[in-house]
Short mmCIF file of C-alpha atoms and ligand atoms in Angstrom, two decimals:
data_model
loop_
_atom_site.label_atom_id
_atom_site.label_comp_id
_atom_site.label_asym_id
_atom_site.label_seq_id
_atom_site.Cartn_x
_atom_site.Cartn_y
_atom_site.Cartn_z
CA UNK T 9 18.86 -38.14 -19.89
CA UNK T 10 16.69 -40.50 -21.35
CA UNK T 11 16.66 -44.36 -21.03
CA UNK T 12 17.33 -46.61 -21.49
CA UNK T 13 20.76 -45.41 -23.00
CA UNK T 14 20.84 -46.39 -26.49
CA UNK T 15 24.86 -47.98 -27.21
CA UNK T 16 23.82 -50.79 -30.24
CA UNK T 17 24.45 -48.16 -33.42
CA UNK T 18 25.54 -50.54 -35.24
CA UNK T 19 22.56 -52.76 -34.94
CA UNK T 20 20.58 -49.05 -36.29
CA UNK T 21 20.06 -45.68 -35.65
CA UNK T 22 17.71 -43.63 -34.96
CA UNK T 23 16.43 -41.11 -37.93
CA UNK T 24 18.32 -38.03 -38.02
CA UNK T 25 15.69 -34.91 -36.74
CA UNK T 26 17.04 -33.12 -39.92
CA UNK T 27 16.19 -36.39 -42.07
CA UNK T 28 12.85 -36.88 -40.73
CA UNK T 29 12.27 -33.04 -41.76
CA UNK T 30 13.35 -33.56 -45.41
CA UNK T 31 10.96 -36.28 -46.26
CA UNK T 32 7.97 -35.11 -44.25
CA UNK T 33 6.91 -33.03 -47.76
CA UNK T 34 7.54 -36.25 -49.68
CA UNK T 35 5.08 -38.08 -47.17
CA UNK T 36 2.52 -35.35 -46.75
CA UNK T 37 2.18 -33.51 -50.03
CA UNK T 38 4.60 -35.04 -52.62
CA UNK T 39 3.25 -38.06 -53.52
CA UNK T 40 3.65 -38.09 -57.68
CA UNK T 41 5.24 -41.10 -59.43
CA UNK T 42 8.15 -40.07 -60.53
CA UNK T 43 7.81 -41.62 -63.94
CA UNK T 44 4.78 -39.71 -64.75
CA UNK T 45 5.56 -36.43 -66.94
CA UNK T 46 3.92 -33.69 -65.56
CA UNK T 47 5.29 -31.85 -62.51
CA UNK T 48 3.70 -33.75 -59.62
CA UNK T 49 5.61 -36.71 -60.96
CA UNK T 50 8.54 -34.77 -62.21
CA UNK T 51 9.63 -33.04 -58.80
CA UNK T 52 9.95 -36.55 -57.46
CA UNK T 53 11.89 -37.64 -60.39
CA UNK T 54 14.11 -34.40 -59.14
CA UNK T 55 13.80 -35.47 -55.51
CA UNK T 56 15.46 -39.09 -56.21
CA UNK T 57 18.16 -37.38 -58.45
CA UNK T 58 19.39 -34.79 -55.89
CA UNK T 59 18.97 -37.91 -53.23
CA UNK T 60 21.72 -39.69 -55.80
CA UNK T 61 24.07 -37.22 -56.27
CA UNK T 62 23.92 -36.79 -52.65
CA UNK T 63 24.86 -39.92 -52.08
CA UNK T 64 27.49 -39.89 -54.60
CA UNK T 65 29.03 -37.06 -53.02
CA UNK T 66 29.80 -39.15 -50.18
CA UNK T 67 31.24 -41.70 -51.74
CA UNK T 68 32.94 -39.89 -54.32
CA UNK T 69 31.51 -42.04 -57.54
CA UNK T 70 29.25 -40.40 -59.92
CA UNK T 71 25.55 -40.00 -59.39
CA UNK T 72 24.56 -42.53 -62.16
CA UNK T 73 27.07 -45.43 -60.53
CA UNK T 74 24.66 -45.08 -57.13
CA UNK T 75 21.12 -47.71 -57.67
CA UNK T 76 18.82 -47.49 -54.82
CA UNK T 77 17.61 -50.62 -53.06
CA UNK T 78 15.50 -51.53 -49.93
CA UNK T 79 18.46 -52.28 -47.73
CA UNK T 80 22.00 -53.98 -47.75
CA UNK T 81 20.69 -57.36 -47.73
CA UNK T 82 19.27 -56.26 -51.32
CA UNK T 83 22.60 -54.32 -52.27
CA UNK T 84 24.38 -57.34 -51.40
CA UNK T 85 22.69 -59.74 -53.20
CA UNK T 86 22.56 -57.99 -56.31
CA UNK T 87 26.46 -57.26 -56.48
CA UNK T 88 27.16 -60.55 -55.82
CA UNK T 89 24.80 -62.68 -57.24
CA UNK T 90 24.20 -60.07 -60.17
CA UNK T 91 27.71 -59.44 -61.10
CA UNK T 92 27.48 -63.53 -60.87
CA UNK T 93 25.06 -64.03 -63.18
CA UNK T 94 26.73 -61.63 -66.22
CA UNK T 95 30.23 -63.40 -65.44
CA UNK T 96 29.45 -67.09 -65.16
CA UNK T 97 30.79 -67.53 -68.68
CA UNK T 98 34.22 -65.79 -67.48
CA UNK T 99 34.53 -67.94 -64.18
CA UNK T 100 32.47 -69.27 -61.63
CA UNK T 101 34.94 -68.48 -58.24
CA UNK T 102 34.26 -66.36 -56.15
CA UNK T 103 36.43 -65.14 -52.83
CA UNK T 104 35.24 -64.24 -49.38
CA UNK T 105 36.29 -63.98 -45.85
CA UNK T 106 34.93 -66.13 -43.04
CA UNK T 107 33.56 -62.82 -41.39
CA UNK T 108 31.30 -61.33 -43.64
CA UNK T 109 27.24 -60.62 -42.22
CA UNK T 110 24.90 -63.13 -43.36
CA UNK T 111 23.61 -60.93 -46.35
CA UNK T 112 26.87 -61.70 -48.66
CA UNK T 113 27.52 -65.40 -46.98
CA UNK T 114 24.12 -66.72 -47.47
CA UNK T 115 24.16 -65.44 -50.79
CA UNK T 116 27.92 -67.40 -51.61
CA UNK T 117 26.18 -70.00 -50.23
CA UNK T 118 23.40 -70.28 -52.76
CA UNK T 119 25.46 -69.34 -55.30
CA UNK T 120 27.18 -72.71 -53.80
CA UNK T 121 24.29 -74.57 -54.45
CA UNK T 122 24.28 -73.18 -58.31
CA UNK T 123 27.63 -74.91 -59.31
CA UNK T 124 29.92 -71.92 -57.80
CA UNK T 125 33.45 -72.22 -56.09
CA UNK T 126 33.34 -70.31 -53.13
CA UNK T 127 36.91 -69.72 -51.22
CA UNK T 128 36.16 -68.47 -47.05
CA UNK T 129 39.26 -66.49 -46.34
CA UNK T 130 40.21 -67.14 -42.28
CA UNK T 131 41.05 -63.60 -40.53
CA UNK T 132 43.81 -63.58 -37.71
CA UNK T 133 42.66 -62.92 -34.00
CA UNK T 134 41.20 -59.68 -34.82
CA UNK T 135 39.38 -61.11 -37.35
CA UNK T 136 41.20 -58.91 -40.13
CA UNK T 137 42.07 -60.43 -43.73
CA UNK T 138 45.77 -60.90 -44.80
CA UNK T 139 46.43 -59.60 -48.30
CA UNK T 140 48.28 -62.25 -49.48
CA UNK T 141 45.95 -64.55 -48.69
CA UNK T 142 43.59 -62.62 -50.66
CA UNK T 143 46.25 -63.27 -53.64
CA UNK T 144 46.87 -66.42 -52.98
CA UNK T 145 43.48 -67.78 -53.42
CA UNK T 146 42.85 -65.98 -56.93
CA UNK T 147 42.70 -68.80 -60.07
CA UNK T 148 42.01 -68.24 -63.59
CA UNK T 149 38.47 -68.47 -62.85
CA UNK T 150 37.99 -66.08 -60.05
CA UNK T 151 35.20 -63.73 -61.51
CA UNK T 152 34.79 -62.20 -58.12
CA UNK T 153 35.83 -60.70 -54.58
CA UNK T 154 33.76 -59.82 -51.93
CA UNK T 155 35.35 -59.06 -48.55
CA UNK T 156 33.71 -56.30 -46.27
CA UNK T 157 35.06 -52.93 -45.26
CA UNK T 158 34.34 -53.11 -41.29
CA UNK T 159 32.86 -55.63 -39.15
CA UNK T 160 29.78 -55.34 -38.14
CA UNK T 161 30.41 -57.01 -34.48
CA UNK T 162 34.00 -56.77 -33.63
CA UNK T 163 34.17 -53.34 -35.97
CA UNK T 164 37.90 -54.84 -37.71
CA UNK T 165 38.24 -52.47 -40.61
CA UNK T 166 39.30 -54.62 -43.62
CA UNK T 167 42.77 -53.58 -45.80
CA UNK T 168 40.54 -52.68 -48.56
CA UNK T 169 43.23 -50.80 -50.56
CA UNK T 170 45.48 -53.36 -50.98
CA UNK T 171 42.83 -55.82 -51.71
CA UNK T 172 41.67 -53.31 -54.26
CA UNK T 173 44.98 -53.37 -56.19
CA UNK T 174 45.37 -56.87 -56.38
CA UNK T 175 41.80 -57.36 -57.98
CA UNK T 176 42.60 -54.24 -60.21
CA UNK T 177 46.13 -55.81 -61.50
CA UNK T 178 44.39 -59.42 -62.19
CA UNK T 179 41.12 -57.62 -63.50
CA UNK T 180 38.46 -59.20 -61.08
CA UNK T 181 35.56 -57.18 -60.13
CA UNK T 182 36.14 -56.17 -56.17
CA UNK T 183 32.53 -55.67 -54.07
CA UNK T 184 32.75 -54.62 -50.62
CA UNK T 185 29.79 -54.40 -48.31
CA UNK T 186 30.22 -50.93 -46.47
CA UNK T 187 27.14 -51.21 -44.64
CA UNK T 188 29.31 -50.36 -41.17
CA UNK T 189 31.67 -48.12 -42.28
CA UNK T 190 29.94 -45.35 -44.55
CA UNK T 191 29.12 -42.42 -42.36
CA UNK T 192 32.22 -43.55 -39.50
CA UNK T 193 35.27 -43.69 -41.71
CA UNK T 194 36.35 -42.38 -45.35
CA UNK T 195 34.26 -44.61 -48.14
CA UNK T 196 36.07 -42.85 -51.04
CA UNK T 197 35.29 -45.91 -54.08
CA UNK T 198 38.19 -44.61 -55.70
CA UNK T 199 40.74 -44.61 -52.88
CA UNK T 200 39.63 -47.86 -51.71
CA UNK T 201 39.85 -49.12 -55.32
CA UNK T 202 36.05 -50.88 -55.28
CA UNK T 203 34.33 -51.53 -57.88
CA UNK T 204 31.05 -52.40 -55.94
CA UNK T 205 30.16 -50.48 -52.72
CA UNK T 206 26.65 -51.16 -50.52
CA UNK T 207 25.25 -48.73 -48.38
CA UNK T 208 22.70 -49.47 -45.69
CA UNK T 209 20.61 -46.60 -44.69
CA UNK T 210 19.47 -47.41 -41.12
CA UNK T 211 23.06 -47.60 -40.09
CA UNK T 212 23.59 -43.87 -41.47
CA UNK T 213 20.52 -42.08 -39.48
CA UNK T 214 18.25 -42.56 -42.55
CA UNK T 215 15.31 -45.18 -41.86
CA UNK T 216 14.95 -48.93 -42.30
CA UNK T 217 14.15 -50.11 -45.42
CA UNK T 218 16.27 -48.31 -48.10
CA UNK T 219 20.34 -48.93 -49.21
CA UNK T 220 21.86 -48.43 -52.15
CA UNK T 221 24.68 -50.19 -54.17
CA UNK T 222 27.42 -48.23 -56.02
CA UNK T 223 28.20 -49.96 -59.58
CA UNK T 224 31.60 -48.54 -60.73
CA UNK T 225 30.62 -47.66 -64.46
CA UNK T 226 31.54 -50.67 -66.91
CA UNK T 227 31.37 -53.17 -64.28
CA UNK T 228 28.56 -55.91 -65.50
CA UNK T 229 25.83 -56.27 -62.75
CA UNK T 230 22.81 -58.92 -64.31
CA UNK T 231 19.34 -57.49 -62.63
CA UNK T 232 17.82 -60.02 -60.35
CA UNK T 233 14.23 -58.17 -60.66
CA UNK T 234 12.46 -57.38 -64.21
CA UNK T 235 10.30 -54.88 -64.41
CA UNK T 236 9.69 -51.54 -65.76
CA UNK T 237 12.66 -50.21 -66.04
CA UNK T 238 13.29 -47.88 -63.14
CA UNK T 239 16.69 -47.15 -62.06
CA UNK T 240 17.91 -48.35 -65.70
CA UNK T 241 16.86 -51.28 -65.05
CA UNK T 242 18.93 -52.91 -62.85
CA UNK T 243 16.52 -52.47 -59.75
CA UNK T 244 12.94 -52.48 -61.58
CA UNK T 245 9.88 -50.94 -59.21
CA UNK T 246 8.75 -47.61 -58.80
CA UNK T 247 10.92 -45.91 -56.63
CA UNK T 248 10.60 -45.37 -52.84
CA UNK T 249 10.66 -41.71 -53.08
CA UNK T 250 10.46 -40.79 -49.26
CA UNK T 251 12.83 -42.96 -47.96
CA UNK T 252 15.22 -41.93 -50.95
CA UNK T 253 14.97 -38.47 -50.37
CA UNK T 254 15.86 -39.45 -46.61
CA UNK T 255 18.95 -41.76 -47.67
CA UNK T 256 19.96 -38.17 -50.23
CA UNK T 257 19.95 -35.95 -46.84
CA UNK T 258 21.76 -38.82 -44.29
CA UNK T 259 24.37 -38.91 -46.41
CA UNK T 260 24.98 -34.97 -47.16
CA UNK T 261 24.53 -34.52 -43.07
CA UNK T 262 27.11 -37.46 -42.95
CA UNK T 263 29.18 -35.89 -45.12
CA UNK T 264 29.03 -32.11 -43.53
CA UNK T 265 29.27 -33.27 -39.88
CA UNK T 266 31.90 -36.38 -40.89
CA UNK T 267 34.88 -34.84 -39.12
CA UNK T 268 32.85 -33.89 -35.62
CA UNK T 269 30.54 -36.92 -35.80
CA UNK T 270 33.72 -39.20 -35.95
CA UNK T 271 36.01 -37.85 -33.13
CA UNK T 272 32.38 -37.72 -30.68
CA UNK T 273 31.83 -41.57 -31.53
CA UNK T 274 35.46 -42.01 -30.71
CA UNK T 275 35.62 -40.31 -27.66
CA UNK T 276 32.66 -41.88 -26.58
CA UNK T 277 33.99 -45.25 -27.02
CA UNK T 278 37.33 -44.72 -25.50
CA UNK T 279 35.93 -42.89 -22.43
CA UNK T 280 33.79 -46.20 -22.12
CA UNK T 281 36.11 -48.29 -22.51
CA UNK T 282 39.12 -46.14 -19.93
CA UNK T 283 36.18 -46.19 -17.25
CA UNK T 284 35.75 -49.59 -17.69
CA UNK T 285 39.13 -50.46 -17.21
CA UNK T 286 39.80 -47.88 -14.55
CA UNK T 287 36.80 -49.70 -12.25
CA UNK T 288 37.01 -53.15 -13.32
CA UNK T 289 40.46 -53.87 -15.23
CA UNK T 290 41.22 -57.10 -14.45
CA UNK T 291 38.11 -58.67 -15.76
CA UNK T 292 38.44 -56.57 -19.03
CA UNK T 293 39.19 -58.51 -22.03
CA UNK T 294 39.02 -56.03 -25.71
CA UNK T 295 38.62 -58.42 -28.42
CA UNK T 296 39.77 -55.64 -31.18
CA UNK T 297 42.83 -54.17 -32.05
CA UNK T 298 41.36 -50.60 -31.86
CA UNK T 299 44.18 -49.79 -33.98
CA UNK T 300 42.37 -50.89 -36.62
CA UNK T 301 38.65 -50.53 -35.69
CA UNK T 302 35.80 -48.81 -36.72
CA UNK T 303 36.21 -45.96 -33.95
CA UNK T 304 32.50 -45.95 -32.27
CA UNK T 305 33.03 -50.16 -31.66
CA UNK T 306 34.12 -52.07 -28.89
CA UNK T 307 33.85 -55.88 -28.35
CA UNK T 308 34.76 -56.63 -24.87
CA UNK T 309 34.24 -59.77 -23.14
CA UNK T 310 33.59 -59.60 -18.95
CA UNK T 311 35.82 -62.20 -17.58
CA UNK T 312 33.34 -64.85 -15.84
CA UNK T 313 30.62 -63.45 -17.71
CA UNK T 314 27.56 -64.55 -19.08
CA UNK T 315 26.86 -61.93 -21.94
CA UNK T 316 23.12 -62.72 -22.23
CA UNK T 317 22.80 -62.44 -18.44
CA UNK T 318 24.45 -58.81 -18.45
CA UNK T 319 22.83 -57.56 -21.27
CA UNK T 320 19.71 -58.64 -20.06
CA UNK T 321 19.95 -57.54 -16.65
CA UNK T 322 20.90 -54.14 -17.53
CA UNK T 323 18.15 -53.69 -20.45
CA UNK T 324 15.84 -50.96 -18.41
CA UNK T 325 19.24 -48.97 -18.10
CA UNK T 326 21.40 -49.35 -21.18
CA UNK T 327 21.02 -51.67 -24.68
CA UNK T 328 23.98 -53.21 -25.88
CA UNK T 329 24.27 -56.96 -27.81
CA UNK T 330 25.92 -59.62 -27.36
CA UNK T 331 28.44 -62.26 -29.86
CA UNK T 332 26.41 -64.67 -29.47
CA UNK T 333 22.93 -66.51 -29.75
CA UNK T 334 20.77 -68.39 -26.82
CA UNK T 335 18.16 -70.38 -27.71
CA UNK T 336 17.01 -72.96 -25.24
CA UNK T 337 19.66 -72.50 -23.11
CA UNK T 338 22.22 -73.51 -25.67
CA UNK T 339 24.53 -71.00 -26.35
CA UNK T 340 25.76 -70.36 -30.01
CA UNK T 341 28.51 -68.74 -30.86
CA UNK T 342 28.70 -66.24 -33.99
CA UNK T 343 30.48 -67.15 -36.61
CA UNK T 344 32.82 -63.67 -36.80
CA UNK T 345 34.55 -64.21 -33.09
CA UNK T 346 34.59 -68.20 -34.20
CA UNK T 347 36.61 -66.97 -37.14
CA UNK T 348 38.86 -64.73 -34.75
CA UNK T 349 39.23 -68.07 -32.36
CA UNK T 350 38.09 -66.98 -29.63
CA UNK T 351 38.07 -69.51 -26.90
CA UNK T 352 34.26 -70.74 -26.02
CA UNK T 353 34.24 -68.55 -22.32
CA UNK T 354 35.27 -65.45 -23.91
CA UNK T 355 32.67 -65.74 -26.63
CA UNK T 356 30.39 -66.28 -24.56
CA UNK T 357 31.60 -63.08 -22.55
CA UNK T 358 31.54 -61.24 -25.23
CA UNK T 359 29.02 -57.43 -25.46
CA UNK T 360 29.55 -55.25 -28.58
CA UNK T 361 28.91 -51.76 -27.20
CA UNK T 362 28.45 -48.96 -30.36
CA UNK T 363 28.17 -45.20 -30.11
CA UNK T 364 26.84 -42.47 -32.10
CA UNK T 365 26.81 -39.28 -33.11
CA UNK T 366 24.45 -38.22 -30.41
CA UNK T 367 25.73 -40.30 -27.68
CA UNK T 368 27.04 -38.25 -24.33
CA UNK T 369 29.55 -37.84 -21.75
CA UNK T 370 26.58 -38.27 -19.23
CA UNK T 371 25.16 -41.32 -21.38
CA UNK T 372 28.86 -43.12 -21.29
CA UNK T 373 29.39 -42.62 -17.36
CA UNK T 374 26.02 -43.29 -16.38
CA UNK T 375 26.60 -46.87 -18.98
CA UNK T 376 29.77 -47.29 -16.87
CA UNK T 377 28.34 -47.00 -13.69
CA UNK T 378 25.17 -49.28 -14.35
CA UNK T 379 27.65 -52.29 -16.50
CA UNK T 380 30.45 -52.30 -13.73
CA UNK T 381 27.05 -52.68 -10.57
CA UNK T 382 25.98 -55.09 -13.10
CA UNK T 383 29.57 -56.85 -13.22
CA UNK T 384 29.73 -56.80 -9.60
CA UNK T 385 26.13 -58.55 -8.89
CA UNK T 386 26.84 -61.42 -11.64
CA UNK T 387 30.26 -62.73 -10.57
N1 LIG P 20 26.00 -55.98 -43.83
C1 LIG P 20 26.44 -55.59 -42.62
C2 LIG P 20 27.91 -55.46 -42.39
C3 LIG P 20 25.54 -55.32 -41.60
O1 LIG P 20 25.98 -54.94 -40.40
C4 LIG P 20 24.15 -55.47 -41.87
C5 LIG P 20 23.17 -55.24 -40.79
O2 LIG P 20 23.42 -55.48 -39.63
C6 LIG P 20 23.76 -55.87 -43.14
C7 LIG P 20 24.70 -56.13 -44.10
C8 LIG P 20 22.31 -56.09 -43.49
O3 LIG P 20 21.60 -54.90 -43.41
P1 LIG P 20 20.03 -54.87 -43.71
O4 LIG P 20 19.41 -55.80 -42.70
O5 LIG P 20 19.65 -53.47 -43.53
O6 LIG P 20 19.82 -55.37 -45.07
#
């Protein structure tokens, strides 16, 4: 067993041994453009397409509704502030929830600054969306709704259906930023009624540094880069052909191995968190419904707990994160388990421990063993 024990997946994986394999030739040999015409450049043209149906396959969409980026952050910013752009003469609302990462609220929030309504849905104690509220907030100039699929810290999958069909009835384009859940749950566009899906590679055991966004055909997406014309246009730049071709292979490995890599991250976590509780109960506090969680996630707060303390003191042994920020001292709470209202001590209490597909038996007792000594030294 190697350590320290790796339990932060959903900060990023590692690259997938069969991943790292399929773009070795790209990074080696392979290096045409893939706009020039003869074959060097042509087999990388092919490379990129069999990377985007790939992809498509996973999500069930069609290859030419999948646009490669350089991450989610990028994916993000070009549904939102793309589809934006085209609509402004429609409306210029937009809806969100009060939990979304930084790469869709930072970009409401310039949006903001460009004479756009922006309405922050509040989530209940789980942090989860209502619905209704969802319906609620839609006006005549709503041009847009962008609510996540899973949480990133908490893991709180979102009711993306039903949000779905109330954007399709009123006929407002729906993005949803799947960065978390693509890989761990079903991602079907078509059941979840999306019109707008990102992907982030590096959470899907393809490296850092490529995503892609799925653009439901018709739906009008303004490009936020000019350039030459690659990936028709929308996403100008000649393409990163290596880390494509790695993206292409994550997601047809996801796809294979979906049913088996799901029930080991689940196991995983609940044999974590049933140790846990079995040594240490009392000062266990779950801040998910696991109900209706992404199943490799658990947010747990340590009752009299300092969560930068723990993680810290058990970093040669096992890496997990914490819900909150200390700088100076200060401790910051994030703004997801603010949104959940969750008292100040529990926040501060609060790990997020993620498995993988990899991650074993051995791996979760030996995490148990080291967090509850930990536990026990702190309090
Ligand atoms: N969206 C979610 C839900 C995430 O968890 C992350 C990364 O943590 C991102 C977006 C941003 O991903 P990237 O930094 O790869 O652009």
């Amino acid at each position: 067993m190697e350590k320290p024990i790796y339990l932060d997946y959903n900060a990023t994986t590692p690259v997938d041994p069969e991943v790292a394999k399929e773009m070795i030739p790209y990074i080696e040999s392979f290096y045409g453009n893939p706009s020039s015409s003869y074959s060097l450049g042509r087999s990388n043209k092919e490379a990129v397409e069999k990377a985007r149906a790939q992809v498509a396959e996973l999500i069930n969409c069609k290859p030419e509704e999948i646009i490669f980026t350089s991450c989610a952050t990028e994916s993000n910013n070009l549904a939102i502030n793309g589809n934006a752009m085209a609509n402004s003469n429609k409306g210029r609302h937009i809806i969100t929830s009060e939990i979304e990462h930084p790469a869709v609220t930072e970009v409401c929030k310039y949006l903001s600054s460009q004479g756009f309504e922006i309405t922050y849905l509040s989530v209940d104690q789980y942090g989860r969306v209502d619905p209704k509220d969802v319906e609620n907030a839609i006006r005549k100039d709503t041009i847009l709704i962008t609510i996540m699929h899973a949480n990133n810290e908490v893991g709180t999958i979102q009711p993306i259906q039903e949000i779905g069909s109330i954007a399709r009835k009123q006929n407002i384009v729906f993005h949803t930023d799947a960065s978390q859940s693509v890989g761990k749950i079903e991602t079907d566009v078509n059941k979840l009624g999306v019109d707008l899906l990102t992907i982030a590679g590096h959470k899907l055991y393809a490296p850092k540094g490529i995503g892609a966004l799925y653009i439901r055909k018709g739906t009008q997406i303004e490009n936020l880069m000019h350039g030459a014309g690659q990936e028709k246009g929308i996403r100008p730049g000649t393409e990163n052909v290596i880390h494509t071709v790695g993206l292409g292979k994550a997601c047809e490995v996801a796809l294979r191995d979906f049913k088996q890599n799901q029930q080991n991250i689940q196991v995983s976590r609940d044999r974590l968190l049933n140790g846990l509780v079995s040594l240490i109960g009392n000062q266990v506090h779950v801040n998910c419904n696991l109900e209706n969680c992404l199943p490799n996630t658990l947010s747990v707060a340590f009752e009299n707990i300092s969560a930068h303390a723990l993680a810290s003191f058990i970093s040669n042994d096992v890496l997990i994160s914490t819900g909150s920020a200390c700088h100076s001292g200060e401790t910051t709470i994030s703004s997801v388990l603010q949104a959940m209202k969750l008292d100040f001590r529990t926040a501060a209490a609060t790990v997020r421990i993620s498995t993988g597909k990899h991650t074993t038996k051995e791996e979760i007792d030996f995490a148990i063993e080291v967090i509850v000594n930990a536990i026990k030294k702190l309090t």
